[in-house]
Amino acid sequence: MSSPYDPYNPYATYPWQPPVPPQPPTPPPHRTPDHPPLGHHSDLRILRSAYRWQRRVATLTALGYFTLFLVLSAFAPGFMTSAVTDGLPAGLLLALLQLPVTWLAIGLYEHTARRHVDPIADRIRKQAAVDAKREAGKRGTGR
């Protein structure tokens, strides 16, 4: 049973109107793009892999050191309590090195961004601007 509010089954608004024949729904027109979608562009794949590599390097630097510190704390208490200098145990020295290692991870992240990721992103941005101008030119002359 169809609902009286079904958009594909129109009905007469007033009782004195003749019944409206049902109209089959029309499918949307099929559009083919002029160029491949951006998600499949090879430069974007290269950018994604460079960005992924950048994240892994920075993350593994910071988390790797922290994990090493935790493992040594749990499984090597003798080493962590051994004195490096008079009154400074190795565990405290390794804990104090957390901050410089985090700064190193941030530095690596910025370095790999400048060397690997940013040039690819700039190239894609410039190509997108050229493509946008080309599309605007096609639309402007086609009228």
Coordinates of N, CA, C and O in Angstrom, one line a residue:
M1 N 0.8 -1.2 0.0 CA 0.0 0.0 0.0 C 0.9 1.2 0.0 O 1.8 1.3 0.8
S2 N 0.6 2.2 -0.9 CA 1.4 3.4 -1.0 C 0.9 4.5 -0.1 O -0.4 4.6 0.1
S3 N 1.7 5.3 0.4 CA 1.3 6.4 1.3 C 0.8 7.5 0.4 O 1.2 7.7 -0.7
P4 N -0.2 8.3 0.9 CA -0.8 9.4 0.1 C 0.3 10.5 -0.1 O 0.1 11.4 -0.9
Y5 N 1.4 10.4 0.7 CA 2.4 11.5 0.6 C 3.6 11.0 -0.2 O 4.6 11.7 -0.2
D6 N 3.5 9.9 -0.9 CA 4.6 9.4 -1.7 C 4.8 10.3 -2.9 O 3.9 10.6 -3.6
P7 N 6.0 10.9 -3.1 CA 6.2 11.8 -4.2 C 6.1 11.2 -5.5 O 5.9 11.9 -6.5
Y8 N 6.3 9.9 -5.6 CA 6.2 9.2 -6.9 C 4.8 8.7 -7.2 O 4.5 8.2 -8.2
N9 N 3.8 8.9 -6.2 CA 2.4 8.6 -6.5 C 1.6 9.9 -6.2 O 1.0 10.0 -5.1
P10 N 1.6 10.8 -7.2 CA 0.9 12.0 -6.9 C -0.7 11.8 -6.9 O -1.1 10.8 -7.5
Y11 N -1.4 12.6 -6.2 CA -2.8 12.4 -6.1 C -3.4 13.8 -6.3 O -2.8 14.8 -6.2
A12 N -4.7 13.7 -6.6 CA -5.4 15.0 -6.8 C -5.6 15.8 -5.5 O -5.9 15.2 -4.5
T13 N -5.4 17.1 -5.6 CA -5.5 17.9 -4.4 C -6.9 18.1 -4.0 O -7.2 18.1 -2.9
Y14 N -7.8 18.3 -5.1 CA -9.2 18.5 -4.8 C -10.0 17.3 -5.3 O -9.6 16.7 -6.3
P15 N -11.1 17.1 -4.7 CA -11.9 15.9 -5.2 C -12.5 16.0 -6.6 O -12.7 15.1 -7.2
W16 N -12.7 17.2 -7.1 CA -13.2 17.4 -8.4 C -12.2 17.3 -9.5 O -12.5 17.3 -10.7
Q17 N -10.9 17.2 -9.2 CA -9.9 17.1 -10.2 C -9.8 15.6 -10.7 O -10.0 14.7 -9.9
P18 N -9.4 15.4 -11.9 CA -9.2 14.1 -12.4 C -8.0 13.5 -11.8 O -7.1 14.2 -11.4
P19 N -7.9 12.2 -11.6 CA -6.7 11.6 -11.0 C -5.5 11.8 -11.9 O -5.5 11.9 -13.1
V20 N -4.4 12.1 -11.2 CA -3.1 12.3 -11.9 C -2.4 11.0 -12.1 O -2.2 10.2 -11.2
P21 N -2.0 10.7 -13.4 CA -1.3 9.5 -13.6 C 0.0 9.5 -13.0 O 0.7 10.5 -13.0
P22 N 0.5 8.3 -12.4 CA 1.8 8.3 -11.8 C 2.9 8.5 -12.8 O 2.8 7.9 -13.9
Q23 N 3.9 9.2 -12.4 CA 5.1 9.4 -13.3 C 6.2 8.6 -12.8 O 6.5 8.6 -11.6
P24 N 6.9 7.9 -13.6 CA 8.1 7.1 -13.1 C 9.2 8.1 -12.8 O 9.3 9.1 -13.4
P25 N 10.0 7.8 -11.8 CA 11.1 8.7 -11.4 C 12.1 8.6 -12.5 O 12.4 7.6 -13.1
T26 N 12.7 9.8 -12.8 CA 13.7 9.9 -13.8 C 15.1 9.8 -13.1 O 15.3 10.4 -12.1
P27 N 16.0 9.0 -13.7 CA 17.3 8.9 -13.0 C 18.1 10.2 -13.3 O 17.8 10.9 -14.3
P28 N 19.0 10.5 -12.4 CA 19.8 11.7 -12.6 C 20.7 11.5 -13.8 O 21.1 10.4 -14.2
P29 N 21.0 12.6 -14.5 CA 21.8 12.5 -15.8 C 23.2 12.0 -15.4 O 23.7 12.4 -14.3
H30 N 23.8 11.2 -16.2 CA 25.1 10.7 -16.0 C 26.1 11.7 -16.5 O 26.1 12.1 -17.6
R31 N 27.0 12.1 -15.5 CA 28.1 13.1 -15.9 C 29.4 12.4 -15.9 O 29.7 11.7 -14.9
T32 N 30.2 12.6 -16.9 CA 31.6 12.1 -16.9 C 32.5 13.3 -16.6 O 32.4 14.3 -17.3
P33 N 33.4 13.1 -15.7 CA 34.3 14.2 -15.5 C 35.3 14.4 -16.6 O 35.6 13.5 -17.4
D34 N 35.7 15.7 -16.8 CA 36.7 16.0 -17.8 C 38.1 15.5 -17.5 O 38.9 15.3 -18.3
H35 N 38.4 15.4 -16.2 CA 39.7 14.9 -15.7 C 39.5 13.9 -14.6 O 38.4 13.9 -14.0
P36 N 40.5 13.2 -14.3 CA 40.4 12.2 -13.2 C 40.1 12.9 -11.9 O 40.6 14.0 -11.7
P37 N 39.4 12.3 -11.0 CA 39.2 12.9 -9.7 C 40.5 13.1 -8.9 O 41.5 12.3 -9.1
L38 N 40.5 14.1 -8.1 CA 41.8 14.5 -7.4 C 42.3 13.4 -6.5 O 43.5 13.2 -6.3
G39 N 41.4 12.6 -5.9 CA 41.8 11.5 -5.0 C 42.7 10.5 -5.7 O 43.4 9.7 -5.0
H40 N 42.6 10.4 -7.0 CA 43.4 9.3 -7.7 C 44.7 9.9 -8.4 O 45.3 9.3 -9.1
H41 N 44.9 11.2 -8.2 CA 46.0 11.9 -8.8 C 47.3 11.4 -8.2 O 47.4 11.2 -7.0
S42 N 48.3 11.2 -9.0 CA 49.5 10.6 -8.5 C 50.3 11.5 -7.6 O 50.9 11.0 -6.6
D43 N 50.2 12.8 -7.8 CA 50.9 13.7 -6.9 C 50.2 13.7 -5.5 O 50.9 13.8 -4.5
L44 N 48.9 13.5 -5.4 CA 48.3 13.4 -4.1 C 48.7 12.1 -3.4 O 48.8 12.1 -2.2
R45 N 48.9 11.0 -4.1 CA 49.3 9.8 -3.5 C 50.7 10.0 -3.0 O 51.1 9.5 -1.9
I46 N 51.6 10.7 -3.7 CA 53.0 11.0 -3.3 C 52.9 11.8 -2.0 O 53.6 11.6 -1.1
L47 N 52.0 12.9 -2.0 CA 51.9 13.7 -0.9 C 51.4 13.0 0.4 O 51.9 13.1 1.5
R48 N 50.4 12.1 0.2 CA 49.9 11.3 1.3 C 51.0 10.4 1.9 O 51.2 10.3 3.1
S49 N 51.8 9.8 1.0 CA 52.9 8.9 1.5 C 54.0 9.7 2.2 O 54.5 9.3 3.2
A50 N 54.3 10.9 1.7 CA 55.3 11.7 2.3 C 54.9 12.2 3.7 O 55.6 12.2 4.7
Y51 N 53.6 12.6 3.8 CA 53.0 13.0 5.0 C 53.0 11.9 6.0 O 53.3 12.1 7.2
R52 N 52.6 10.7 5.5 CA 52.6 9.5 6.4 C 54.0 9.2 7.0 O 54.1 8.9 8.1
W53 N 55.0 9.3 6.1 CA 56.4 9.0 6.5 C 56.8 10.0 7.6 O 57.4 9.7 8.6
Q54 N 56.4 11.3 7.3 CA 56.7 12.4 8.3 C 56.1 12.1 9.6 O 56.8 12.3 10.6
R55 N 54.9 11.8 9.7 CA 54.2 11.5 10.9 C 54.9 10.3 11.7 O 55.0 10.3 12.9
R56 N 55.2 9.3 10.9 CA 55.8 8.1 11.5 C 57.2 8.4 12.2 O 57.5 8.0 13.3
V57 N 58.0 9.2 11.5 CA 59.3 9.5 12.0 C 59.2 10.3 13.3 O 59.8 10.0 14.3
A58 N 58.3 11.3 13.3 CA 58.2 12.2 14.5 C 57.6 11.4 15.6 O 58.0 11.4 16.8
T59 N 56.5 10.6 15.3 CA 55.8 9.8 16.4 C 56.7 8.7 16.9 O 56.8 8.6 18.2
L60 N 57.4 8.0 16.1 CA 58.3 7.0 16.6 C 59.5 7.5 17.4 O 60.0 6.9 18.3
T61 N 59.9 8.7 17.0 CA 61.0 9.3 17.8 C 60.6 9.6 19.2 O 61.2 9.2 20.2
A62 N 59.4 10.3 19.4 CA 59.0 10.6 20.7 C 58.5 9.4 21.5 O 58.9 9.2 22.6
L63 N 57.6 8.7 20.9 CA 57.0 7.5 21.6 C 58.0 6.4 21.8 O 58.0 5.7 22.7
G64 N 58.9 6.2 20.8 CA 60.0 5.2 21.0 C 60.8 5.4 22.2 O 61.1 4.5 22.9
Y65 N 61.2 6.7 22.4 CA 62.1 7.0 23.5 C 61.3 6.8 24.8 O 61.8 6.3 25.8
F66 N 60.0 7.3 24.8 CA 59.2 7.1 26.0 C 59.0 5.7 26.3 O 59.0 5.2 27.5
T67 N 58.7 4.8 25.3 CA 58.5 3.4 25.5 C 59.8 2.8 26.0 O 59.8 1.9 26.9
L68 N 60.9 3.2 25.5 CA 62.2 2.7 26.0 C 62.4 3.0 27.5 O 62.8 2.1 28.3
F69 N 62.0 4.2 27.9 CA 62.1 4.6 29.2 C 61.2 3.8 30.1 O 61.6 3.3 31.2
L70 N 60.0 3.5 29.7 CA 59.1 2.7 30.5 C 59.5 1.3 30.6 O 59.5 0.7 31.7
V71 N 60.1 0.7 29.5 CA 60.6 -0.7 29.5 C 61.7 -0.8 30.5 O 61.8 -1.7 31.3
L72 N 62.7 0.2 30.4 CA 63.8 0.1 31.3 C 63.4 0.3 32.8 O 63.9 -0.3 33.7
S73 N 62.3 1.1 33.0 CA 61.9 1.3 34.4 C 61.3 0.0 34.9 O 61.4 -0.3 36.1
A74 N 60.6 -0.7 34.1 CA 59.9 -1.9 34.5 C 60.8 -3.1 34.6 O 60.7 -3.9 35.5
F75 N 61.7 -3.3 33.6 CA 62.5 -4.5 33.6 C 64.0 -4.3 33.9 O 64.7 -5.3 34.0
A76 N 64.4 -3.1 34.1 CA 65.8 -2.9 34.5 C 66.0 -1.9 35.6 O 66.6 -0.9 35.5
P77 N 65.4 -2.3 36.8 CA 65.4 -1.3 37.9 C 66.9 -1.1 38.4 O 67.2 0.0 38.8
G78 N 67.7 -2.1 38.2 CA 69.1 -2.0 38.6 C 69.8 -0.9 37.8 O 70.6 -0.1 38.3
F79 N 69.6 -0.9 36.5 CA 70.2 0.1 35.6 C 69.7 1.5 35.9 O 70.4 2.4 35.9
M80 N 68.3 1.6 36.1 CA 67.7 2.9 36.3 C 68.1 3.5 37.7 O 68.2 4.7 37.8
T81 N 68.5 2.7 38.7 CA 68.9 3.2 39.9 C 70.4 3.4 40.0 O 70.9 4.0 41.0
S82 N 71.2 2.9 39.0 CA 72.6 3.1 39.1 C 73.0 4.5 38.9 O 72.3 5.3 38.1
A83 N 74.0 4.9 39.5 CA 74.5 6.4 39.5 C 75.3 6.6 38.3 O 76.3 5.9 38.0
V84 N 74.9 7.7 37.5 CA 75.7 8.1 36.4 C 76.8 9.1 36.9 O 78.0 8.9 36.5
T85 N 76.4 10.0 37.7 CA 77.4 10.8 38.5 C 77.0 10.8 39.9 O 76.0 10.2 40.3
D86 N 77.7 11.5 40.7 CA 77.4 11.5 42.2 C 76.0 12.1 42.4 O 75.8 13.3 42.2
G87 N 75.1 11.3 42.8 CA 73.7 11.8 43.2 C 72.7 11.8 42.0 O 71.6 12.2 42.2
L88 N 73.2 11.4 40.8 CA 72.3 11.5 39.6 C 72.1 10.1 39.1 O 73.0 9.5 38.4
P89 N 70.9 9.4 39.4 CA 70.7 8.1 38.8 C 70.4 8.1 37.3 O 69.9 9.2 36.8
A90 N 70.6 7.0 36.7 CA 70.4 6.9 35.2 C 68.9 7.2 34.9 O 68.6 7.8 33.9
G91 N 68.0 6.7 35.7 CA 66.6 6.9 35.5 C 66.2 8.4 35.5 O 65.4 8.8 34.6
L92 N 66.7 9.1 36.4 CA 66.5 10.6 36.4 C 67.0 11.3 35.2 O 66.4 12.1 34.6
L93 N 68.2 10.8 34.8 CA 68.9 11.4 33.6 C 68.0 11.1 32.4 O 67.8 12.0 31.5
L94 N 67.6 9.9 32.2 CA 66.7 9.5 31.1 C 65.4 10.3 31.1 O 64.9 10.6 30.1
A95 N 64.8 10.5 32.3 CA 63.6 11.2 32.4 C 63.8 12.7 32.0 O 62.9 13.3 31.4
L96 N 64.9 13.2 32.4 CA 65.2 14.6 32.0 C 65.5 14.8 30.5 O 65.3 15.9 30.0
L97 N 65.9 13.7 29.9 CA 66.1 13.8 28.5 C 64.8 13.7 27.6 O 64.8 13.9 26.4
Q98 N 63.7 13.4 28.3 CA 62.4 13.4 27.6 C 62.1 14.7 26.9 O 61.7 14.7 25.7
L99 N 62.3 15.8 27.5 CA 62.0 17.1 26.9 C 62.9 17.4 25.6 O 62.4 17.7 24.6
P100 N 64.2 17.2 25.7 CA 65.0 17.4 24.5 C 64.6 16.4 23.4 O 64.7 16.7 22.2
V101 N 64.3 15.2 23.7 CA 63.9 14.2 22.7 C 62.5 14.6 22.1 O 62.4 14.5 20.9
T102 N 61.6 15.2 22.8 CA 60.4 15.7 22.3 C 60.7 16.9 21.4 O 60.1 17.0 20.3
W103 N 61.6 17.8 21.8 CA 62.0 18.9 20.9 C 62.6 18.3 19.6 O 62.4 18.9 18.5
L104 N 63.4 17.3 19.7 CA 64.0 16.6 18.5 C 62.9 16.1 17.6 O 63.0 16.3 16.4
A105 N 61.9 15.5 18.2 CA 60.8 15.0 17.3 C 60.1 16.1 16.6 O 59.7 16.0 15.4
I106 N 59.9 17.2 17.3 CA 59.2 18.4 16.7 C 60.1 18.9 15.6 O 59.7 19.3 14.5
G107 N 61.4 19.0 15.8 CA 62.4 19.5 14.8 C 62.4 18.5 13.6 O 62.4 19.0 12.5
L108 N 62.4 17.2 13.8 CA 62.3 16.3 12.7 C 61.0 16.5 11.9 O 61.1 16.4 10.7
Y109 N 59.9 16.7 12.6 CA 58.7 16.9 11.9 C 58.7 18.1 11.0 O 58.3 18.1 9.8
E110 N 59.2 19.2 11.5 CA 59.3 20.5 10.7 C 60.3 20.3 9.6 O 60.1 20.8 8.5
H111 N 61.4 19.6 9.9 CA 62.5 19.4 8.9 C 61.9 18.6 7.7 O 62.1 19.0 6.5
T112 N 61.3 17.5 8.0 CA 60.7 16.7 6.9 C 59.6 17.4 6.2 O 59.4 17.2 5.0
A113 N 58.8 18.2 6.9 CA 57.8 19.0 6.3 C 58.4 19.9 5.2 O 57.9 20.0 4.1
R114 N 59.4 20.7 5.6 CA 60.1 21.6 4.7 C 60.8 20.9 3.5 O 60.7 21.4 2.4
R115 N 61.4 19.8 3.8 CA 62.1 19.1 2.7 C 61.3 18.2 1.8 O 61.6 18.1 0.6
H116 N 60.3 17.6 2.4 CA 59.6 16.5 1.6 C 58.1 16.9 1.3 O 57.7 16.7 0.2
V117 N 57.4 17.3 2.3 CA 55.9 17.5 2.2 C 55.6 18.8 1.5 O 54.8 18.9 0.6
D118 N 56.1 19.9 2.0 CA 55.7 21.2 1.5 C 56.0 21.4 0.0 O 55.2 22.0 -0.7
P119 N 57.1 21.0 -0.5 CA 57.3 21.2 -2.0 C 56.3 20.4 -2.8 O 55.8 20.9 -3.8
I120 N 55.9 19.2 -2.4 CA 54.8 18.5 -3.1 C 53.5 19.2 -3.0 O 52.8 19.4 -4.0
A121 N 53.2 19.7 -1.8 CA 51.9 20.4 -1.6 C 51.9 21.7 -2.4 O 50.9 22.1 -3.0
D122 N 53.0 22.4 -2.5 CA 53.1 23.6 -3.3 C 52.9 23.3 -4.8 O 52.2 24.1 -5.5
R123 N 53.5 22.2 -5.2 CA 53.3 21.9 -6.6 C 51.9 21.5 -6.9 O 51.3 21.9 -8.0
I124 N 51.2 20.8 -6.0 CA 49.8 20.5 -6.2 C 48.9 21.7 -6.2 O 48.0 21.9 -7.0
R125 N 49.2 22.6 -5.3 CA 48.5 23.9 -5.2 C 48.6 24.7 -6.4 O 47.6 25.2 -7.0
K126 N 49.8 24.8 -7.0 CA 50.0 25.6 -8.2 C 49.3 24.9 -9.4 O 48.7 25.6 -10.2
Q127 N 49.3 23.6 -9.5 CA 48.7 22.9 -10.5 C 47.1 23.1 -10.4 O 46.4 23.2 -11.4
A128 N 46.6 23.1 -9.2 CA 45.2 23.3 -9.0 C 44.8 24.7 -9.4 O 43.7 24.9 -10.0
A129 N 45.6 25.7 -9.2 CA 45.3 27.0 -9.6 C 45.3 27.1 -11.1 O 44.5 27.8 -11.7
V130 N 46.3 26.5 -11.8 CA 46.3 26.5 -13.2 C 45.1 25.8 -13.8 O 44.4 26.3 -14.7
D131 N 44.7 24.7 -13.2 CA 43.5 24.0 -13.6 C 42.2 24.8 -13.4 O 41.3 24.8 -14.3
A132 N 42.2 25.5 -12.3 CA 41.0 26.4 -12.1 C 40.9 27.5 -13.1 O 39.8 27.8 -13.6
K133 N 42.1 28.1 -13.4 CA 42.0 29.2 -14.4 C 41.6 28.6 -15.8 O 40.9 29.2 -16.5
R134 N 42.1 27.4 -16.1 CA 41.7 26.8 -17.4 C 40.2 26.5 -17.4 O 39.6 26.8 -18.4
E135 N 39.7 26.0 -16.3 CA 38.2 25.8 -16.3 C 37.4 27.0 -16.4 O 36.4 27.1 -17.0
A136 N 37.9 28.1 -15.7 CA 37.2 29.4 -15.8 C 37.3 29.9 -17.2 O 36.3 30.5 -17.7
G137 N 38.4 29.7 -17.9 CA 38.5 30.2 -19.3 C 37.6 29.4 -20.2 O 37.0 30.0 -21.1
K138 N 37.4 28.1 -19.9 CA 36.5 27.3 -20.8 C 35.0 27.8 -20.6 O 34.3 27.9 -21.5
R139 N 34.7 28.0 -19.3 CA 33.3 28.5 -19.0 C 33.1 29.9 -19.6 O 32.0 30.2 -20.0
G140 N 34.1 30.7 -19.5 CA 33.9 32.1 -20.0 C 33.7 32.2 -21.5 O 33.0 33.0 -22.0
T141 N 34.4 31.4 -22.3 CA 34.3 31.4 -23.7 C 33.2 30.6 -24.3 O 32.7 30.8 -25.4
G142 N 32.6 29.7 -23.5 CA 31.5 28.8 -23.9 C 30.2 29.5 -23.9 O 29.3 29.0 -24.5
R143 N 30.1 30.7 -23.3 CA 28.8 31.3 -23.2 C 28.4 32.1 -24.4 O 28.7 32.6 -25.3

